[in-house]
Short mmCIF file of C-alpha atoms in Angstrom, two decimals:
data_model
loop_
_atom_site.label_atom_id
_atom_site.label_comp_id
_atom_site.label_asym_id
_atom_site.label_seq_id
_atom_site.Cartn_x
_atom_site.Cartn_y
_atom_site.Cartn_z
CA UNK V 1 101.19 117.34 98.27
CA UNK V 2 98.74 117.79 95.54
CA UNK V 3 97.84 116.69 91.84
CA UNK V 4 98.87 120.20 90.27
CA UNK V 5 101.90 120.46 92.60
CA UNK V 6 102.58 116.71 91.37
CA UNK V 7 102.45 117.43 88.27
CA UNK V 8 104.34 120.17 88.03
CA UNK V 9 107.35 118.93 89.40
CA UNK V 10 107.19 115.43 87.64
CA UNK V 11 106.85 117.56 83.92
CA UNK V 12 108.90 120.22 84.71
CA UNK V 13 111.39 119.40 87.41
CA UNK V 14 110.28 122.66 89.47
CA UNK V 15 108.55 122.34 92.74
CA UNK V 16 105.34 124.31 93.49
CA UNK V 17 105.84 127.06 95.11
CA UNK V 18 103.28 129.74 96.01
CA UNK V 19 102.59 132.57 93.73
CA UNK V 20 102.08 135.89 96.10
CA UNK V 21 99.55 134.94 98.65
CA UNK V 22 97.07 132.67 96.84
CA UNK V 23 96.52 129.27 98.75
CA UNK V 24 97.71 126.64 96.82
CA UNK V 25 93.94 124.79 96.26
CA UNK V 26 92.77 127.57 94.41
CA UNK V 27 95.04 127.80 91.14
CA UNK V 28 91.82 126.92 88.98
CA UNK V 29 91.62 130.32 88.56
CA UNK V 30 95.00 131.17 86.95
CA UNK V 31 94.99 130.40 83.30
CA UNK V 32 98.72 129.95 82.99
CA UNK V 33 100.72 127.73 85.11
CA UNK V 34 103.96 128.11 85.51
CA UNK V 35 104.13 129.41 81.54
CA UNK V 36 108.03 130.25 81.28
CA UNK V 37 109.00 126.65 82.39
CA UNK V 38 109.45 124.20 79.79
CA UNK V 39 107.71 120.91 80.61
CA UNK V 40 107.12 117.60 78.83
CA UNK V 41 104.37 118.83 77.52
CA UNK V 42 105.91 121.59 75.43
CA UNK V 43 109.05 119.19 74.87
CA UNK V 44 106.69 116.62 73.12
CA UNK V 45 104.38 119.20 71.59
CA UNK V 46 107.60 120.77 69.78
CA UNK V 47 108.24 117.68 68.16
CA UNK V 48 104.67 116.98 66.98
CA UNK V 49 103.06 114.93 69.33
CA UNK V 50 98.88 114.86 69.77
CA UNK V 51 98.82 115.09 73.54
CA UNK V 52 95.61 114.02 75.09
CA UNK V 53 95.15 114.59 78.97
CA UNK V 54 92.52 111.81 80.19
CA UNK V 55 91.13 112.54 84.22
CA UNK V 56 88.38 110.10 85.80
CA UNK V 57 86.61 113.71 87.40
CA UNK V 58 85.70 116.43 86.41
CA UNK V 59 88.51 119.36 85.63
CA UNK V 60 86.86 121.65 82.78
CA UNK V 61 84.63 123.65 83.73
CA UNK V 62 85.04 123.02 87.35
CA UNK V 63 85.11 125.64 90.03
CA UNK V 64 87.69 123.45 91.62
CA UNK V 65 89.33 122.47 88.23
CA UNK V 66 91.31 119.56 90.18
CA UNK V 67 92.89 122.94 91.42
CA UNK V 68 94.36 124.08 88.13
CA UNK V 69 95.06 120.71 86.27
CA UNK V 70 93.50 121.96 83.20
CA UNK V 71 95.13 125.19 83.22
CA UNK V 72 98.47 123.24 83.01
CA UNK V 73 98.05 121.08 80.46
CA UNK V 74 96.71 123.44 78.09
CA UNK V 75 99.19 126.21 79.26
CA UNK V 76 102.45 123.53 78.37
CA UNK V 77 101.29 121.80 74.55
CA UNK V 78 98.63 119.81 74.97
CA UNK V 79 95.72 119.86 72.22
CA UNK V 80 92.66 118.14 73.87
CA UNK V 81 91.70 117.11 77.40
CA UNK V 82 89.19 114.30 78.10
CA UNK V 83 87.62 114.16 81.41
CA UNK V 84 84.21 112.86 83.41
CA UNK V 85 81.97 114.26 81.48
CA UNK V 86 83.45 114.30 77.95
CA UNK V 87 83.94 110.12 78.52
CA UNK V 88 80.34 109.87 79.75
CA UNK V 89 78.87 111.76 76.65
CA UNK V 90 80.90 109.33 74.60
CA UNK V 91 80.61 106.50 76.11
CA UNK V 92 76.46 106.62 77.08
CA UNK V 93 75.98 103.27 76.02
CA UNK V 94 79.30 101.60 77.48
CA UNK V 95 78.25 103.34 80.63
CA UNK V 96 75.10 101.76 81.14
CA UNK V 97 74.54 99.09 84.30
CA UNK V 98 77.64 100.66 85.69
CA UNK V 99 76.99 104.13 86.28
CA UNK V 100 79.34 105.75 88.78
CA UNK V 101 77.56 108.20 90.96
CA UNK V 102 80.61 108.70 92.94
CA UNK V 103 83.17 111.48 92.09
CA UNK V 104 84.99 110.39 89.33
CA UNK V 105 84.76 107.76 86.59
CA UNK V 106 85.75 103.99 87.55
CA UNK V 107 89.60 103.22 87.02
CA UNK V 108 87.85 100.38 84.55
CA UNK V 109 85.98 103.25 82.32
CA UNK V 110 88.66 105.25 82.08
CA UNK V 111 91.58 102.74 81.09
CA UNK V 112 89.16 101.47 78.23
CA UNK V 113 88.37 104.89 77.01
CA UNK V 114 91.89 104.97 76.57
CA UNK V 115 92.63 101.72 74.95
CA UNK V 116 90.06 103.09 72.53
CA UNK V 117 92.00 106.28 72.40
CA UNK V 118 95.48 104.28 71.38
CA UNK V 119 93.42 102.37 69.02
CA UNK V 120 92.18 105.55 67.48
CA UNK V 121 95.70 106.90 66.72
CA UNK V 122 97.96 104.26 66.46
CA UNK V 123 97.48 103.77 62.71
CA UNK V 124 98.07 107.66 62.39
CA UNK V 125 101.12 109.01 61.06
CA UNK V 126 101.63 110.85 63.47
CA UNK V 127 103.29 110.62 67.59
CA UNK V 128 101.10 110.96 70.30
CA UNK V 129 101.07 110.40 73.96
CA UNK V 130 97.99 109.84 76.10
CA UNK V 131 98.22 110.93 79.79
CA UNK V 132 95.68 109.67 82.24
CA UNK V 133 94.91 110.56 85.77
CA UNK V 134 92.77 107.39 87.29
CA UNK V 135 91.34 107.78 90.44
CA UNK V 136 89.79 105.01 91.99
CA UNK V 137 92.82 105.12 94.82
CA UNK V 138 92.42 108.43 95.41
CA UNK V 139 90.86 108.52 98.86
CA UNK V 140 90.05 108.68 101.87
CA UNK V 141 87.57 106.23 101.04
CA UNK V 142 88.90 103.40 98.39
CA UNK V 143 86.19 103.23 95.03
CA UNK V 144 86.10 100.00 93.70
CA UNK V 145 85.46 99.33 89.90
CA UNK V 146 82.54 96.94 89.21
CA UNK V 147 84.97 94.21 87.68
CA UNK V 148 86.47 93.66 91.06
CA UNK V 149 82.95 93.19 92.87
CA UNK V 150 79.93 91.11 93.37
CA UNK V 151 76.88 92.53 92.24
CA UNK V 152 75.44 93.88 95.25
CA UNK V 153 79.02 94.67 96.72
CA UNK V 154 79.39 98.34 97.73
CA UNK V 155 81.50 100.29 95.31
CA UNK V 156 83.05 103.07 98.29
CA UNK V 157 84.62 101.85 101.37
CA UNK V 158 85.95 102.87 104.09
CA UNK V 159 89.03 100.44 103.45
CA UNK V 160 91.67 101.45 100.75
CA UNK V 161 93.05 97.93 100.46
CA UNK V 162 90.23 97.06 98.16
CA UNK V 163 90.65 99.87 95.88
CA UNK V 164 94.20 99.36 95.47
CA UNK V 165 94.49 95.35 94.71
CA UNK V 166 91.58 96.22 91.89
CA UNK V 167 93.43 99.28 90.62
CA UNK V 168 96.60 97.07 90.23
CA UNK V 169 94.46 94.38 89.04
CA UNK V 170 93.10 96.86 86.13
CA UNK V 171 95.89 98.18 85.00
CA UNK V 172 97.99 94.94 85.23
CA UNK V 173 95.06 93.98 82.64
CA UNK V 174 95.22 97.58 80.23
CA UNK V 175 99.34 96.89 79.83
CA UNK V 176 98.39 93.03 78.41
CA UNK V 177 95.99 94.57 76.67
CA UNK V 178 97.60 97.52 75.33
CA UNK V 179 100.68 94.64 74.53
CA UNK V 180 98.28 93.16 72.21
CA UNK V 181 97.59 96.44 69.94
CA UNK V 182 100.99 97.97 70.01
CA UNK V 183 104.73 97.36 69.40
CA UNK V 184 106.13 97.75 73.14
CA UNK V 185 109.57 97.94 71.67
CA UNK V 186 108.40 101.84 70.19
CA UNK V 187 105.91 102.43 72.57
CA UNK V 188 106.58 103.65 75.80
CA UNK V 189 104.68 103.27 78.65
CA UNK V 190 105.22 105.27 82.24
CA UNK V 191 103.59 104.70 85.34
CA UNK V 192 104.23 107.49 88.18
CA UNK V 193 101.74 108.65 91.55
CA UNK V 194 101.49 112.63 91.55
CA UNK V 195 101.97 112.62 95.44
CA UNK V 196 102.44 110.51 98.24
CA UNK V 197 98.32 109.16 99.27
CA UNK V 198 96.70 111.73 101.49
CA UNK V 199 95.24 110.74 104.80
CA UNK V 200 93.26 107.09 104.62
CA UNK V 201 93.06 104.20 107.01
CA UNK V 202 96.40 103.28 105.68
CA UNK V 203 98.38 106.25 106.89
CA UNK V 204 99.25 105.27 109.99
CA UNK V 205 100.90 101.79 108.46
CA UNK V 206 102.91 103.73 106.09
CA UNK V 207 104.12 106.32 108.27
CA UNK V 208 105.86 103.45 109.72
CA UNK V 209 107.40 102.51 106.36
CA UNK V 210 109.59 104.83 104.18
CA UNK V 211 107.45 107.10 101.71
CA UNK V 212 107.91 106.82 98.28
CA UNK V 213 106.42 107.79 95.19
CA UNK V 214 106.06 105.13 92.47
CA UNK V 215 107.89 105.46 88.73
CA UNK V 216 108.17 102.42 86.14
CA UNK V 217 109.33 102.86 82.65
CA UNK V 218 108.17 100.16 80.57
CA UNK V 219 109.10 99.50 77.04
CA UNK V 220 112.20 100.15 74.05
CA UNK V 221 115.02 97.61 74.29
CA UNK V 222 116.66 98.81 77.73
CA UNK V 223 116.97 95.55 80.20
CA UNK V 224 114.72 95.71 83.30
CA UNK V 225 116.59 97.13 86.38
CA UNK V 226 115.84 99.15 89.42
CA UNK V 227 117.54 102.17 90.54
CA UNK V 228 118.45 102.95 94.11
CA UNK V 229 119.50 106.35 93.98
CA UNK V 230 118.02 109.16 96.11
CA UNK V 231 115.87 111.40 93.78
CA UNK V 232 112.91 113.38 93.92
CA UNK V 233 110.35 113.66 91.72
CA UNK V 234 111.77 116.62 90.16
CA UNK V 235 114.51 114.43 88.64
CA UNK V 236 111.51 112.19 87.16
CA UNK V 237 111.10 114.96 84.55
CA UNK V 238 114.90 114.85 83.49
CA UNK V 239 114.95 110.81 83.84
CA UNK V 240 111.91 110.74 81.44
CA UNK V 241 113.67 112.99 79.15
CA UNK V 242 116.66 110.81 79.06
CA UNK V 243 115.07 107.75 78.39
CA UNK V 244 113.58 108.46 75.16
CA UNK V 245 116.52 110.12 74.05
CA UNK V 246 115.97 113.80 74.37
CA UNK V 247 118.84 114.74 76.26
CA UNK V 248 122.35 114.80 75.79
CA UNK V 249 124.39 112.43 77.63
CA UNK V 250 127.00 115.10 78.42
CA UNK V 251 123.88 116.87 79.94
CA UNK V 252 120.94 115.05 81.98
CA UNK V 253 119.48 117.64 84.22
CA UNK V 254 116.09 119.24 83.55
CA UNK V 255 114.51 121.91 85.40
CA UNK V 256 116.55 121.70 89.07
CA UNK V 257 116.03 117.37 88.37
CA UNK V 258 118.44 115.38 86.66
CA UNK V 259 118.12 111.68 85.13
CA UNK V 260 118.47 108.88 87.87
CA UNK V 261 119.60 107.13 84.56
CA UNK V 262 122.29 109.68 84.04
CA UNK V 263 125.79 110.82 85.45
CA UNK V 264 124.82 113.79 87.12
CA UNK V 265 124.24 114.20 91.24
CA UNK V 266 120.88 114.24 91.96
CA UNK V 267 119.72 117.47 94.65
CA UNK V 268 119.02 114.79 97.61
CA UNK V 269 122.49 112.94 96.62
CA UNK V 270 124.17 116.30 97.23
CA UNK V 271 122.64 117.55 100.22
CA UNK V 272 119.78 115.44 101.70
CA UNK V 273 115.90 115.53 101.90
CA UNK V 274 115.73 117.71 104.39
CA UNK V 275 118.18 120.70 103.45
CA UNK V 276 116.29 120.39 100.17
CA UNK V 277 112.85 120.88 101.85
CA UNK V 278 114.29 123.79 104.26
CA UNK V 279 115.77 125.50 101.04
CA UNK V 280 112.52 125.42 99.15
CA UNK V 281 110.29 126.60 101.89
CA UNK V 282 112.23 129.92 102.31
CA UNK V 283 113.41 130.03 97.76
CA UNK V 284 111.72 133.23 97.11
CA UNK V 285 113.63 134.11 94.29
CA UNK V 286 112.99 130.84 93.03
CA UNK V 287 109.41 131.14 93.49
CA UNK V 288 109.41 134.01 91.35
CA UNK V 289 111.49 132.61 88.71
CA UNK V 290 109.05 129.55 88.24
CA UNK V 291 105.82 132.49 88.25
CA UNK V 292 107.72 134.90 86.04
#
């Protein structure tokens, strides 16, 4: 339901489950996050990847923290984190006529910080991986990136539908762009949402749809396909895994996930959504496995 909870279950294949009695917005204040798990993070960090964590708002030095974000990443490998007001110090003169006063850097900044970011350390010898949490779409009001307006336009409405044609308009544009400065065929790009949208004047449209998270995998030499299967987005950490080749093919799980590209039975194949939901709202011993 949130970023950190998100996250957490897309890197590490465990869901988020409380730790004693603290509310689940206020993990900014424990340093390590789930430290005995192993995530991507540490997976990637093992084998000597640079791993840069890119957010639009503010998450150091944040009361808030995006409710713990930071504490993650740096708890599970990863060696720098860029956020609002790291970019803005960089980027002063980049910045100016387009100031965001709004909570978070436009979608627009932020995918051409990290275009400049790939261009910094492609030529490198050695493998990194760039993670970046945009937020433009965030809501309940839809920001909207100057490249998508008129000047004069507001850049907050009330209206998400905005927000999310220019999003998918931006990043349509970073992946031709980004197509342009590196080999696709080595690297990988992924594209996932950390939680289904929180309340907007969408809601009531999707709640009449089927819910769903979003995960592409773009790049290497596999042919494009899409895969039906019922998963979860703990099995996104495993199915990650497995398509770049860390995992075993006689073994695709990760965490309680396993690879929607594998041969293993998914937790929702086996016994449904909802017998997995009732099961981890009552898992205290898994609880305290994950918090060890």
């Amino acid at each position: 339901g949130g970023s950190l909870a998100g996250s957490i279950a897309t890197q590490c294949g465990v869901p988020m489950l409380p730790l004693g009695a603290r509310p689940l917005d206020s993990f900014s204040e424990v340093k390590l996050i789930v430290p005995e798990m192993t995530c991507l993070g540490d997976v990637l960090s093992a084998r000597g990847y640079h791993l840069t964590y890119m957010s639009g708002t503010q998450i150091v030095g944040n009361k808030m923290g995006f409710y713990g974000v930071d504490n993650f990443v740096t708890t599970h490998g990863f060696d720098e984190i860029q956020d609002r007001n790291s970019i803005e110090l960089a980027r002063t003169d980049a910045l100016k006529g387009s100031k965001n006063d709004n909570w978070a850097l436009y979608d627009s900044e932020l995918l051409s910080t990290t275009l400049d970011i790939v261009k910094e350390r492609d030529p490198g010898p050695d493998p990194f991986a760039v993670f970046v949490a945009t937020m433009d779409t965030h809501g309940p009001d839809g920001v909207i990136s100057p490249e998508c307006r008129a000047p004069g336009e507001p850049a907050v409405l009330p209206q998400m539908e905005p927000s999310i044609a220019c999003t998918a308009q931006l990043v349509a544009a970073f992946l031709t762009d980004l197509a342009a400065m590196v080999d696709l065929q080595d690297f990988r790009v992924i594209i996932t949402s950390d939680h289904l949208s929180h309340r907007n004047n969408l809601t009531e449209l999707l709640n009449t749809k089927p819910r769903r998270n979003t995960v592409m995998l773009m790049g290497g030499d596999t042919a494009a396909t899409m895969i039906e299967r019922p998963g979860s987005s703990l099995d996104i950490y495993p199915t990650i895994l497995d398509w770049l080749g860390l995992l075993s093919p006689s073994n695709t799980r990760a965490g309680l996930g396993a690879s929607l590209i594998g041969a293993h039975e998914t937790l929702l194949e086996r016994f449904g959504v909802d017998d997995v939901n009732a099961r981890l709202k009552v898992d205290v011993d898994l609880a305290q496995f994950i918090w060890q």
